[in-house]
Amino acid sequence: MNPRGRGAGRVIAGSARGIALRAPGEGTRPLGDRVKQALFAILEPEVRGGRFLDLFAGSGGGGIEALSRGAAEAVFVERDKGAIEVIEQNLVAAHLRDRARVVRADAIAWLAGPGRTSGTFAAVLADPPYEAGHDLGRTLQLIAEAGPDAILATDGVVVAKHASKAPPAPRIGLLRSVRERQFGDTTLTFYRWADEEDG
């Protein structure tokens, strides 16, 4: 069991580089430093100057890394009250609160409702609990159903973090898997919009 407030790694690069992040309590799986470094090595062109959406945000490590690297804004969606408090603490510690919006909501319900009118995001990180695998599929489906430039920008990218043994579908509507990076039992799958006629 992990006590509330244990570490969630550090900010890897940017204005908040080296800041230690807190994590919520047991049951969360923070974005580890090695995974975070690989993720943002790929995402940085989308992140800089764009809007970042951190779904099932946990400690907020993904969105905070994006802000540190120059994202214009990050929106954190998390339903757990304790996790929301930790995100707020981490944002303050990283001096990034002014470009963040923290939403306490179920990510699925938010995507189906307010998320559709919350503006377009250049990059989306979806990191639901591994035991709730159906949440990832539903998340991707809702983004796909909204269509290009609704939740996800036409040239944007969705990153699904999931158990390596339980990959999401390679194609959901017009969202198509374009890259995978595996780290033991964790895999990152990257989705971009495909053309209508692209099979």
Tab-separated table of C-alpha atoms in Angstrom:
chain	number	residue	atom	x	y	z
A	1	MET	CA	0.000	0.000	0.000
A	2	ASN	CA	1.229	3.458	-0.832
A	3	PRO	CA	0.563	6.345	1.507
A	4	ARG	CA	-1.186	9.457	0.291
A	5	GLY	CA	1.336	12.050	-0.796
A	6	ARG	CA	4.018	9.657	-2.055
A	7	GLY	CA	6.119	10.819	-4.976
A	8	ALA	CA	4.971	11.030	-8.569
A	9	GLY	CA	8.381	11.740	-10.042
A	10	ARG	CA	9.620	15.112	-11.181
A	11	VAL	CA	8.988	17.606	-13.949
A	12	ILE	CA	11.440	16.519	-16.649
A	13	ALA	CA	11.998	19.709	-18.649
A	14	GLY	CA	10.984	23.337	-19.076
A	15	SER	CA	10.267	26.129	-16.633
A	16	ALA	CA	9.443	23.769	-13.733
A	17	ARG	CA	12.242	21.288	-14.414
A	18	GLY	CA	13.244	19.293	-11.345
A	19	ILE	CA	10.148	20.107	-9.257
A	20	ALA	CA	9.082	17.027	-7.294
A	21	LEU	CA	5.423	16.069	-7.716
A	22	ARG	CA	3.164	14.533	-5.136
A	23	ALA	CA	0.825	11.674	-5.992
A	24	PRO	CA	-2.639	10.838	-4.674
A	25	GLY	CA	-3.046	7.750	-2.553
A	26	GLU	CA	-3.268	4.084	-3.286
A	27	GLY	CA	-4.960	3.101	-6.533
A	28	THR	CA	-3.303	5.655	-8.776
A	29	ARG	CA	-0.528	4.885	-11.225
A	30	PRO	CA	1.482	8.092	-11.742
A	31	LEU	CA	3.143	8.823	-15.054
A	32	GLY	CA	6.678	7.594	-14.333
A	33	ASP	CA	9.672	9.707	-15.315
A	34	ARG	CA	10.871	7.307	-18.028
A	35	VAL	CA	7.411	7.113	-19.640
A	36	LYS	CA	6.944	10.875	-19.297
A	37	GLN	CA	10.287	11.586	-20.945
A	38	ALA	CA	9.489	9.346	-23.917
A	39	LEU	CA	5.955	10.732	-24.193
A	40	PHE	CA	7.008	14.368	-24.346
A	41	ALA	CA	9.932	13.733	-26.645
A	42	ILE	CA	7.206	12.838	-29.164
A	43	LEU	CA	4.545	15.352	-28.054
A	44	GLU	CA	6.612	18.507	-27.599
A	45	PRO	CA	5.840	20.015	-31.060
A	46	GLU	CA	2.088	19.725	-30.364
A	47	VAL	CA	2.401	20.907	-26.785
A	48	ARG	CA	4.351	24.132	-27.269
A	49	GLY	CA	1.833	26.957	-27.568
A	50	GLY	CA	-1.130	24.558	-27.729
A	51	ARG	CA	-3.836	23.423	-25.323
A	52	PHE	CA	-3.361	20.141	-23.441
A	53	LEU	CA	-6.101	17.933	-21.981
A	54	ASP	CA	-5.176	15.612	-19.098
A	55	LEU	CA	-8.008	13.092	-18.600
A	56	PHE	CA	-8.139	10.870	-15.487
A	57	ALA	CA	-5.436	13.284	-14.357
A	58	GLY	CA	-4.373	11.660	-11.067
A	59	SER	CA	-1.391	13.707	-9.858
A	60	GLY	CA	-1.598	15.985	-12.891
A	61	GLY	CA	1.910	15.003	-13.967
A	62	GLY	CA	1.060	14.932	-17.681
A	63	GLY	CA	-0.567	18.347	-17.813
A	64	ILE	CA	2.077	19.900	-15.575
A	65	GLU	CA	4.846	18.607	-17.848
A	66	ALA	CA	2.991	20.088	-20.826
A	67	LEU	CA	2.683	23.475	-19.108
A	68	SER	CA	6.340	23.416	-18.103
A	69	ARG	CA	7.244	22.849	-21.758
A	70	GLY	CA	5.225	25.795	-22.991
A	71	ALA	CA	1.610	24.702	-23.387
A	72	ALA	CA	-0.713	27.710	-23.514
A	73	GLU	CA	-3.202	26.012	-21.190
A	74	ALA	CA	-3.810	22.636	-19.597
A	75	VAL	CA	-7.179	21.308	-18.475
A	76	PHE	CA	-7.107	18.578	-15.827
A	77	VAL	CA	-10.191	16.361	-15.474
A	78	GLU	CA	-10.312	14.135	-12.388
A	79	ARG	CA	-13.226	12.914	-10.273
A	80	ASP	CA	-11.416	12.085	-6.998
A	81	LYS	CA	-11.418	14.904	-4.441
A	82	GLY	CA	-8.067	13.884	-2.956
A	83	ALA	CA	-6.455	13.775	-6.381
A	84	ILE	CA	-7.855	17.244	-7.204
A	85	GLU	CA	-6.179	18.590	-4.056
A	86	VAL	CA	-2.871	17.015	-5.073
A	87	ILE	CA	-3.108	18.477	-8.606
A	88	GLU	CA	-3.667	21.925	-7.096
A	89	GLN	CA	-0.659	21.487	-4.774
A	90	ASN	CA	1.544	20.321	-7.637
A	91	LEU	CA	0.513	23.245	-9.833
A	92	VAL	CA	1.346	25.722	-7.085
A	93	ALA	CA	4.709	24.035	-6.409
A	94	ALA	CA	5.541	24.239	-10.131
A	95	HIS	CA	4.372	27.902	-10.373
A	96	LEU	CA	1.996	26.945	-13.195
A	97	ARG	CA	-1.430	27.531	-11.658
A	98	ASP	CA	-2.193	30.554	-13.826
A	99	ARG	CA	-2.374	28.512	-17.059
A	100	ALA	CA	-4.290	25.571	-15.609
A	101	ARG	CA	-7.967	24.717	-15.299
A	102	VAL	CA	-8.818	21.927	-12.870
A	103	VAL	CA	-12.196	20.254	-13.342
A	104	ARG	CA	-13.635	17.818	-10.806
A	105	ALA	CA	-15.727	15.500	-12.968
A	106	ASP	CA	-15.952	12.007	-14.350
A	107	ALA	CA	-13.881	12.142	-17.541
A	108	ILE	CA	-16.422	10.175	-19.591
A	109	ALA	CA	-19.325	12.386	-18.520
A	110	TRP	CA	-17.228	15.514	-19.105
A	111	LEU	CA	-16.319	14.442	-22.655
A	112	ALA	CA	-19.965	13.692	-23.421
A	113	GLY	CA	-21.085	17.076	-22.070
A	114	PRO	CA	-18.998	20.164	-21.196
A	115	GLY	CA	-15.923	18.825	-22.975
A	116	ARG	CA	-17.586	19.269	-26.356
A	117	THR	CA	-17.757	23.027	-25.835
A	118	SER	CA	-14.507	23.544	-23.925
A	119	GLY	CA	-12.407	24.372	-26.963
A	120	THR	CA	-10.036	22.385	-29.130
A	121	PHE	CA	-6.939	20.641	-27.765
A	122	ALA	CA	-3.656	20.045	-29.564
A	123	ALA	CA	-2.900	16.996	-27.406
A	124	VAL	CA	-4.957	14.756	-25.146
A	125	LEU	CA	-3.624	12.279	-22.589
A	126	ALA	CA	-6.082	9.552	-21.524
A	127	ASP	CA	-4.852	7.515	-18.554
A	128	PRO	CA	-7.785	5.704	-16.897
A	129	PRO	CA	-7.179	3.040	-14.242
A	130	TYR	CA	-5.976	-0.149	-15.907
A	131	GLU	CA	-8.753	-2.167	-14.291
A	132	ALA	CA	-11.320	0.079	-15.999
A	133	GLY	CA	-10.257	-0.756	-19.539
A	134	HIS	CA	-13.692	0.037	-20.979
A	135	ASP	CA	-13.192	3.674	-19.901
A	136	LEU	CA	-10.328	4.042	-22.374
A	137	GLY	CA	-12.375	2.686	-25.264
A	138	ARG	CA	-15.290	4.971	-24.373
A	139	THR	CA	-12.950	7.974	-24.085
A	140	LEU	CA	-11.539	7.396	-27.562
A	141	GLN	CA	-15.031	6.816	-28.936
A	142	LEU	CA	-16.347	10.107	-27.548
A	143	ILE	CA	-13.408	12.073	-28.967
A	144	ALA	CA	-13.887	10.353	-32.328
A	145	GLU	CA	-17.654	10.975	-32.355
A	146	ALA	CA	-17.114	14.684	-31.668
A	147	GLY	CA	-15.041	14.844	-34.862
A	148	PRO	CA	-11.969	16.856	-35.902
A	149	ASP	CA	-11.632	20.306	-34.329
A	150	ALA	CA	-14.287	19.657	-31.676
A	151	ILE	CA	-12.311	18.213	-28.740
A	152	LEU	CA	-9.180	17.235	-30.680
A	153	ALA	CA	-7.625	19.570	-33.250
A	154	THR	CA	-7.460	18.377	-36.859
A	155	ASP	CA	-3.681	17.973	-36.544
A	156	GLY	CA	-3.837	16.934	-32.879
A	157	VAL	CA	-2.840	13.718	-31.138
A	158	VAL	CA	-4.471	11.534	-28.474
A	159	VAL	CA	-2.198	9.409	-26.304
A	160	ALA	CA	-3.769	6.393	-24.611
A	161	LYS	CA	-1.821	4.987	-21.646
A	162	HIS	CA	-2.847	1.410	-20.972
A	163	ALA	CA	-1.771	-2.032	-19.845
A	164	SER	CA	0.387	-3.635	-22.517
A	165	LYS	CA	-1.735	-6.792	-22.389
A	166	ALA	CA	-4.971	-4.849	-23.016
A	167	PRO	CA	-4.474	-2.588	-26.057
A	168	PRO	CA	-7.328	-0.417	-27.318
A	169	ALA	CA	-8.655	-0.866	-30.849
A	170	PRO	CA	-6.288	0.399	-33.576
A	171	ARG	CA	-9.105	2.357	-35.227
A	172	ILE	CA	-12.010	4.177	-33.570
A	173	GLY	CA	-14.060	6.128	-36.066
A	174	LEU	CA	-11.606	8.476	-37.781
A	175	LEU	CA	-9.017	8.064	-35.024
A	176	ARG	CA	-6.222	5.745	-36.094
A	177	SER	CA	-3.312	4.350	-34.088
A	178	VAL	CA	-0.076	5.649	-35.627
A	179	ARG	CA	2.566	4.710	-33.045
A	180	GLU	CA	3.127	2.602	-29.925
A	181	ARG	CA	5.795	2.767	-27.241
A	182	GLN	CA	5.991	-0.057	-24.689
A	183	PHE	CA	7.537	0.149	-21.214
A	184	GLY	CA	7.098	-3.246	-19.580
A	185	ASP	CA	3.456	-3.614	-18.599
A	186	THR	CA	2.632	-0.059	-19.729
A	187	THR	CA	2.132	1.020	-23.349
A	188	LEU	CA	1.481	4.406	-24.919
A	189	THR	CA	-0.639	4.292	-28.088
A	190	PHE	CA	-0.782	7.467	-30.203
A	191	TYR	CA	-3.868	8.287	-32.290
A	192	ARG	CA	-4.321	10.860	-35.046
A	193	TRP	CA	-7.170	11.658	-37.410
A	194	ALA	CA	-7.323	9.583	-40.577
A	195	ASP	CA	-8.918	10.707	-43.829
A	196	GLU	CA	-12.471	9.476	-44.513
A	197	GLU	CA	-11.317	7.374	-47.447
A	198	ASP	CA	-8.250	6.023	-45.615
A	199	GLY	CA	-8.853	2.370	-44.898
